[in-house]
Coordinates of C-alpha atoms in Angstrom, one line a residue:
M9 CA 56.9 -57.6 -93.3
E10 CA 57.1 -54.5 -95.5
R11 CA 53.7 -53.1 -96.4
K12 CA 52.8 -53.3 -100.1
I13 CA 52.3 -50.1 -102.0
K14 CA 48.6 -49.6 -102.5
V15 CA 47.3 -48.3 -105.8
L16 CA 43.8 -47.3 -106.9
V17 CA 43.3 -47.2 -110.6
I18 CA 40.2 -45.7 -112.3
G19 CA 39.8 -46.6 -116.0
S20 CA 37.6 -48.1 -118.6
Y21 CA 38.4 -51.6 -119.9
D22 CA 35.3 -52.5 -121.8
V23 CA 36.9 -53.7 -125.1
I24 CA 39.7 -56.2 -124.5
H25 CA 41.5 -55.5 -127.7
T26 CA 41.8 -51.7 -127.2
S27 CA 42.2 -52.0 -123.4
R28 CA 45.0 -54.5 -123.4
P29 CA 48.2 -52.4 -123.2
E30 CA 46.8 -50.4 -120.3
A31 CA 45.1 -53.2 -118.5
E32 CA 48.1 -55.5 -118.6
I33 CA 50.1 -52.8 -116.9
I34 CA 47.8 -53.2 -113.9
I35 CA 48.3 -57.0 -113.9
G36 CA 52.0 -56.6 -114.3
L37 CA 52.3 -54.3 -111.3
A38 CA 50.2 -56.8 -109.2
N39 CA 52.7 -59.5 -110.2
A40 CA 55.5 -57.1 -109.2
G41 CA 54.1 -56.9 -105.6
F42 CA 51.9 -53.9 -105.7
E43 CA 48.4 -54.1 -104.1
M44 CA 46.3 -53.1 -107.0
T45 CA 42.6 -52.1 -107.0
V46 CA 40.6 -51.0 -110.1
M47 CA 37.4 -49.0 -110.3
T48 CA 35.9 -50.0 -113.6
H49 CA 32.8 -51.4 -115.3
A50 CA 32.0 -54.8 -113.9
D51 CA 30.7 -57.1 -116.7
T52 CA 33.8 -57.1 -118.9
E53 CA 36.5 -59.6 -119.8
Y54 CA 39.2 -57.6 -118.1
A55 CA 37.2 -57.3 -114.9
R56 CA 37.3 -61.1 -114.7
R57 CA 41.0 -61.2 -115.7
F58 CA 41.9 -58.7 -113.0
K59 CA 40.4 -60.9 -110.4
E60 CA 42.3 -63.9 -111.6
Y61 CA 45.6 -62.1 -111.0
G62 CA 44.6 -60.9 -107.5
V63 CA 43.5 -57.4 -108.5
K64 CA 40.5 -56.2 -106.5
V65 CA 37.8 -54.9 -108.8
I66 CA 35.3 -52.2 -107.6
P67 CA 32.3 -52.2 -110.1
F68 CA 32.2 -48.4 -110.6
H69 CA 33.3 -45.8 -113.1
P70 CA 32.2 -42.2 -113.1
E71 CA 29.5 -41.5 -115.6
K72 CA 29.6 -37.7 -115.4
K73 CA 32.5 -35.3 -115.1
F74 CA 30.9 -33.1 -112.4
R75 CA 28.7 -35.3 -110.0
R76 CA 29.3 -34.8 -106.3
A77 CA 28.1 -38.3 -105.5
E78 CA 30.7 -39.9 -107.8
S79 CA 33.7 -37.9 -106.5
Q80 CA 32.5 -38.7 -102.9
R81 CA 32.4 -42.4 -103.7
I82 CA 36.0 -42.2 -104.9
R83 CA 37.0 -40.2 -101.8
A84 CA 35.4 -42.7 -99.4
E85 CA 37.4 -45.5 -101.1
L86 CA 40.7 -43.5 -100.9
I87 CA 40.1 -43.0 -97.1
D88 CA 38.9 -46.5 -96.3
G89 CA 41.6 -48.2 -98.4
R90 CA 44.5 -45.9 -97.3
Y91 CA 45.9 -45.8 -100.8
D92 CA 49.3 -44.5 -101.6
I93 CA 48.7 -43.7 -105.3
L94 CA 45.6 -42.8 -107.3
Q95 CA 46.2 -43.5 -111.0
L96 CA 43.6 -41.8 -113.3
Y97 CA 43.2 -42.6 -117.0
T98 CA 39.9 -41.4 -118.4
S99 CA 38.7 -37.8 -118.5
K100 CA 35.8 -38.4 -116.1
A101 CA 38.1 -40.3 -113.7
I102 CA 40.6 -37.4 -113.7
I103 CA 38.1 -34.7 -112.9
N104 CA 36.3 -36.7 -110.2
G105 CA 39.5 -38.2 -108.9
L106 CA 41.2 -34.9 -108.4
R107 CA 38.2 -33.6 -106.5
A108 CA 38.2 -36.7 -104.4
A109 CA 41.9 -36.4 -103.5
R110 CA 41.6 -32.9 -102.0
G111 CA 43.4 -32.7 -98.6
L112 CA 44.5 -36.4 -98.7
K113 CA 48.1 -37.6 -98.7
V114 CA 47.5 -39.9 -101.7
K115 CA 49.8 -39.2 -104.7
V116 CA 47.8 -38.5 -107.9
V117 CA 49.1 -39.7 -111.2
L118 CA 47.5 -38.9 -114.6
Y119 CA 48.0 -40.4 -118.0
R120 CA 48.1 -38.5 -121.3
G121 CA 48.0 -40.5 -124.6
Y122 CA 48.1 -37.9 -127.3
A123 CA 49.6 -34.4 -127.9
G124 CA 47.6 -31.2 -128.2
H125 CA 44.5 -29.7 -126.7
I126 CA 46.1 -28.7 -123.4
H127 CA 46.8 -24.9 -123.1
W128 CA 47.8 -22.9 -120.1
Y129 CA 45.3 -20.1 -121.0
D130 CA 42.4 -22.5 -121.1
P131 CA 40.5 -22.5 -117.7
A132 CA 39.3 -26.0 -118.3
A133 CA 42.9 -27.3 -118.3
Y134 CA 43.1 -26.6 -114.6
L135 CA 40.4 -29.1 -113.9
K136 CA 42.6 -31.8 -115.2
Y137 CA 46.3 -31.9 -116.2
L138 CA 47.2 -28.4 -114.9
H139 CA 45.4 -28.9 -111.6
P140 CA 47.8 -28.1 -108.8
R141 CA 46.8 -31.4 -107.0
V142 CA 48.5 -33.5 -109.8
D143 CA 51.7 -35.1 -108.7
K144 CA 52.8 -36.8 -111.9
I145 CA 51.7 -36.9 -115.6
V146 CA 52.7 -40.0 -117.5
C147 CA 53.1 -39.1 -121.1
N148 CA 52.8 -41.8 -123.8
S149 CA 55.6 -40.2 -125.9
V150 CA 58.3 -37.6 -125.9
G151 CA 56.0 -35.6 -128.2
V152 CA 53.3 -35.5 -125.6
E153 CA 55.7 -34.4 -122.9
A154 CA 57.1 -31.7 -125.2
H155 CA 53.6 -30.3 -125.6
F156 CA 53.2 -30.1 -121.8
R157 CA 56.6 -28.4 -121.5
Q158 CA 55.2 -25.5 -123.5
Q159 CA 52.6 -24.8 -120.9
L160 CA 53.2 -22.0 -118.4
F161 CA 52.5 -22.6 -114.7
L162 CA 53.2 -26.3 -114.9
S163 CA 56.1 -27.7 -113.0
K164 CA 58.1 -29.7 -115.5
S165 CA 59.2 -32.1 -112.7
K166 CA 55.7 -33.5 -112.9
L167 CA 56.3 -34.9 -116.4
V168 CA 57.6 -38.4 -117.3
T169 CA 57.5 -40.2 -120.6
I170 CA 56.6 -43.9 -120.4
N171 CA 55.4 -45.6 -123.6
K172 CA 52.5 -48.1 -123.4
G173 CA 54.3 -51.2 -124.6
H174 CA 53.1 -54.4 -126.3
D175 CA 54.0 -58.0 -125.9
L176 CA 54.6 -60.1 -129.0
A177 CA 52.9 -63.0 -127.3
W178 CA 49.6 -61.1 -127.4
Y179 CA 49.5 -61.6 -131.2
H180 CA 50.6 -65.3 -131.5
D181 CA 47.0 -66.5 -132.1
V182 CA 46.1 -63.8 -134.7
T183 CA 45.4 -65.7 -138.0
P184 CA 45.5 -63.6 -141.2
L185 CA 42.2 -63.1 -142.9
D186 CA 41.6 -64.5 -146.4
L187 CA 41.5 -61.2 -148.2
T188 CA 39.7 -62.7 -151.2
T189 CA 36.6 -62.6 -149.0
I190 CA 36.7 -58.8 -149.3
G191 CA 37.5 -58.8 -153.0
I192 CA 41.3 -58.7 -153.0
P193 CA 43.2 -61.1 -155.2
T194 CA 45.8 -63.4 -153.7
T195 CA 48.6 -61.8 -155.8
A196 CA 48.0 -58.4 -154.4
F197 CA 50.5 -56.4 -152.4
V198 CA 48.3 -55.1 -149.7
V199 CA 48.7 -51.8 -147.8
T200 CA 46.4 -51.4 -144.8
C201 CA 45.3 -48.6 -142.6
M202 CA 43.0 -49.4 -139.7
A203 CA 41.9 -46.2 -137.9
N204 CA 38.8 -44.5 -136.6
V205 CA 38.6 -41.3 -138.7
R206 CA 39.6 -38.1 -137.1
P207 CA 41.1 -35.0 -138.8
M208 CA 44.5 -35.7 -137.3
K209 CA 44.8 -39.1 -139.1
G210 CA 45.4 -37.5 -142.5
I211 CA 43.4 -40.2 -144.3
K212 CA 42.9 -38.2 -147.4
Y213 CA 46.7 -37.9 -148.0
L214 CA 46.9 -41.7 -147.8
L215 CA 44.1 -42.1 -150.4
Q216 CA 45.8 -39.5 -152.6
A217 CA 49.0 -41.5 -152.5
M218 CA 47.3 -44.2 -154.6
D219 CA 47.3 -41.6 -157.5
F220 CA 51.1 -42.0 -157.6
I221 CA 51.1 -45.8 -157.8
P222 CA 51.5 -47.1 -161.4
N223 CA 48.2 -48.6 -162.5
E224 CA 49.7 -51.8 -163.7
L225 CA 51.1 -52.8 -160.3
P226 CA 49.0 -55.1 -158.0
I227 CA 49.2 -52.7 -155.1
H228 CA 45.9 -52.6 -153.2
F229 CA 44.9 -50.2 -150.3
V230 CA 42.6 -51.3 -147.5
L231 CA 41.1 -48.7 -145.2
G232 CA 39.0 -49.8 -142.2
G233 CA 37.6 -48.2 -139.1
D234 CA 34.7 -46.0 -138.1
G235 CA 34.0 -43.4 -140.8
T236 CA 36.4 -44.8 -143.4
D237 CA 33.6 -45.5 -145.8
S238 CA 32.4 -41.9 -145.8
A239 CA 31.1 -40.0 -148.9
E240 CA 34.3 -37.8 -148.8
F241 CA 36.6 -40.7 -149.0
R242 CA 34.5 -42.5 -151.6
Q243 CA 34.7 -39.4 -153.8
I244 CA 38.6 -39.4 -153.5
M245 CA 38.6 -43.1 -154.3
E246 CA 36.4 -42.7 -157.3
S247 CA 38.6 -40.0 -158.8
S248 CA 41.8 -42.2 -158.4
P249 CA 43.3 -44.0 -161.4
N250 CA 43.5 -47.0 -159.0
A251 CA 39.9 -46.8 -157.8
T252 CA 39.4 -50.5 -158.2
K253 CA 42.3 -51.2 -155.9
I254 CA 41.0 -49.1 -153.0
H255 CA 38.8 -50.9 -150.5
L256 CA 36.9 -48.8 -148.0
L257 CA 35.6 -51.2 -145.3
G258 CA 34.1 -49.0 -142.6
H259 CA 33.9 -50.5 -139.1
R260 CA 35.4 -54.0 -138.7
T261 CA 35.7 -56.4 -135.8
D262 CA 38.6 -58.3 -137.4
A263 CA 41.0 -55.5 -137.9
L264 CA 44.0 -57.4 -136.5
R265 CA 43.4 -60.3 -138.9
I266 CA 43.3 -57.8 -141.9
I267 CA 46.5 -56.2 -140.7
A268 CA 48.1 -59.7 -140.3
A269 CA 47.2 -60.5 -143.9
S270 CA 48.9 -57.3 -145.2
K271 CA 52.3 -56.4 -146.4
V272 CA 52.4 -52.8 -145.2
F273 CA 50.7 -50.7 -142.5
A274 CA 50.5 -47.0 -143.5
L275 CA 49.4 -44.0 -141.3
A276 CA 49.5 -40.5 -142.7
S277 CA 48.8 -38.5 -139.5
I278 CA 49.3 -34.8 -139.6
K279 CA 49.2 -33.9 -135.9
G280 CA 48.2 -34.8 -132.3
E281 CA 49.3 -38.4 -132.3
S282 CA 51.3 -40.2 -129.6
I283 CA 52.7 -43.7 -130.4
T284 CA 49.6 -45.1 -132.1
R285 CA 48.4 -48.4 -130.9
A286 CA 47.4 -49.7 -134.4
V287 CA 51.0 -49.1 -135.7
Q288 CA 52.4 -51.0 -132.7
E289 CA 50.1 -53.9 -133.3
A290 CA 51.1 -54.0 -137.0
M291 CA 54.8 -54.0 -136.0
A292 CA 54.2 -56.7 -133.4
L293 CA 52.7 -58.8 -136.2
G294 CA 55.8 -58.2 -138.4
I295 CA 54.1 -55.8 -140.8
A296 CA 56.4 -53.1 -142.1
P297 CA 55.1 -49.6 -141.1
V298 CA 55.1 -46.4 -143.2
I299 CA 54.3 -43.4 -141.1
T300 CA 54.7 -39.6 -141.1
D301 CA 57.2 -37.5 -139.2
I302 CA 54.9 -35.9 -136.7
P303 CA 55.9 -35.6 -133.0
G304 CA 54.9 -38.7 -131.1
N305 CA 54.5 -41.2 -133.9
K306 CA 58.0 -40.7 -135.3
E307 CA 59.3 -42.1 -132.0
L308 CA 57.6 -45.4 -133.1
V309 CA 59.8 -46.1 -136.1
E310 CA 63.5 -45.9 -136.8
H311 CA 63.7 -45.0 -140.5
G312 CA 65.2 -47.7 -142.6
I313 CA 65.5 -50.0 -139.6
S314 CA 62.0 -50.8 -138.4
G315 CA 60.0 -49.0 -141.0
L316 CA 59.9 -45.9 -143.1
V317 CA 59.1 -42.3 -141.9
E318 CA 58.0 -39.8 -144.5
P319 CA 56.9 -36.1 -144.5
M320 CA 53.4 -35.4 -143.5
K321 CA 50.8 -34.1 -146.0
N322 CA 52.9 -35.5 -148.8
P323 CA 51.0 -38.2 -150.8
K324 CA 53.9 -38.6 -153.3
A325 CA 56.4 -39.4 -150.6
L326 CA 54.0 -42.0 -149.1
A327 CA 53.6 -43.6 -152.5
G328 CA 57.4 -43.6 -152.9
A329 CA 57.8 -45.4 -149.6
I330 CA 55.2 -48.0 -150.5
L331 CA 56.8 -48.5 -154.0
S332 CA 60.3 -49.0 -152.4
L333 CA 58.9 -51.8 -150.2
Y334 CA 57.1 -53.4 -153.2
N335 CA 60.2 -53.2 -155.5
N336 CA 62.7 -54.3 -152.9
P337 CA 61.8 -57.6 -151.1
D338 CA 65.0 -57.6 -149.2
L339 CA 64.3 -54.2 -147.7
Y340 CA 60.8 -55.3 -146.9
Q341 CA 62.0 -58.4 -145.0
K342 CA 64.6 -56.3 -143.1
L343 CA 61.9 -53.8 -142.0
S344 CA 59.4 -56.5 -141.1
R345 CA 62.0 -58.1 -138.8
G346 CA 63.1 -54.8 -137.5
A347 CA 59.5 -53.8 -136.6
R348 CA 59.0 -56.9 -134.5
N349 CA 62.4 -56.4 -132.8
H350 CA 61.6 -52.8 -132.1
I351 CA 58.5 -53.8 -130.2
A352 CA 60.2 -56.6 -128.4
T353 CA 63.1 -54.5 -127.2
K354 CA 62.2 -50.8 -127.1
L355 CA 58.4 -50.8 -126.8
S356 CA 57.8 -54.0 -124.8
H357 CA 55.1 -54.4 -122.2
Q358 CA 57.6 -55.5 -119.6
R359 CA 59.6 -52.4 -120.1
T360 CA 56.5 -50.3 -119.4
V361 CA 55.7 -52.3 -116.2
D362 CA 59.3 -51.8 -115.0
Q363 CA 59.2 -48.1 -115.6
M364 CA 55.8 -47.7 -113.9
K365 CA 57.1 -49.7 -110.9
T366 CA 60.1 -47.3 -110.7
L367 CA 57.9 -44.2 -111.0
Y368 CA 55.6 -45.3 -108.2
E369 CA 58.4 -46.1 -105.9
E370 CA 60.2 -42.8 -106.7
I371 CA 57.2 -40.6 -106.0
L372 CA 56.5 -42.2 -102.7
N373 CA 60.2 -41.9 -101.6
S374 CA 60.5 -38.3 -102.8

């Protein structure tokens, strides 16, 4: 009987909603015949789910980037378990895992989910992605891979792009929120953005887009996520001619239900993104996306087929895209269907599992 390929994964799967695309890859590989072991926090929903699918769970995740005892624990497991592949996802896992793998035959695979912040002239980069011990770097988009290709002293053969896919079935039980509970009339055409605020998200440009929406139209904008109710954004809102139609919600635990109740999902990112999970979720729910043309995210949407792609830092263009969907129901329906189909065919979870399976087999046979 042929020996199964043994993979040790170190990652964090505390929040089931945000962890799902990555965690389900592990389950998918276990179903495909790999012997999967996960080092992660113990008391989580996914720790229990892993066990149900025959994935061994070791209740451990590094808490510090440079702690000898933590890298030694990983090394001991690598030696005792005779693993073929070490898959590292989090920053702490990467630094400790690379130290643990020194001198061992195990293949080390890293994951990178967004572009930027890796530079060949930065000594810290050689503790992670530019470390010579790395065998492969899985990039979540072509844009992420392109950033790595700019780095000197990195073998380009280490790079591979594999998108983190989604499964439409994950969203079958998502019920749209009654938006009247947050002050939005039933007749509203709702544009939503759910994102934790970071400079790269370009939130201010999305808020400014409301300045170009005719006041008489029932177009409402809903912004949710950590930091979205900040004083800066409230000031932009209050200066808008559509101030009463802008809703800054802050942190929400029902983000998917709000997205499902919307007509459009908009994201005005200006840099550094990969293929953003929130946009994929919206597309899987059949919500037409409007995004900007930055590397990474523009791979998510085929303009005019599965959504609209507009220039970054251009509030007027974003408003124009929203108005085109409001004024043209046939276009909206076409893009809504196209968004779901794009996830089902080109960004599916099963496609990701198949590509990871192929990657693991190739690096062991090379």
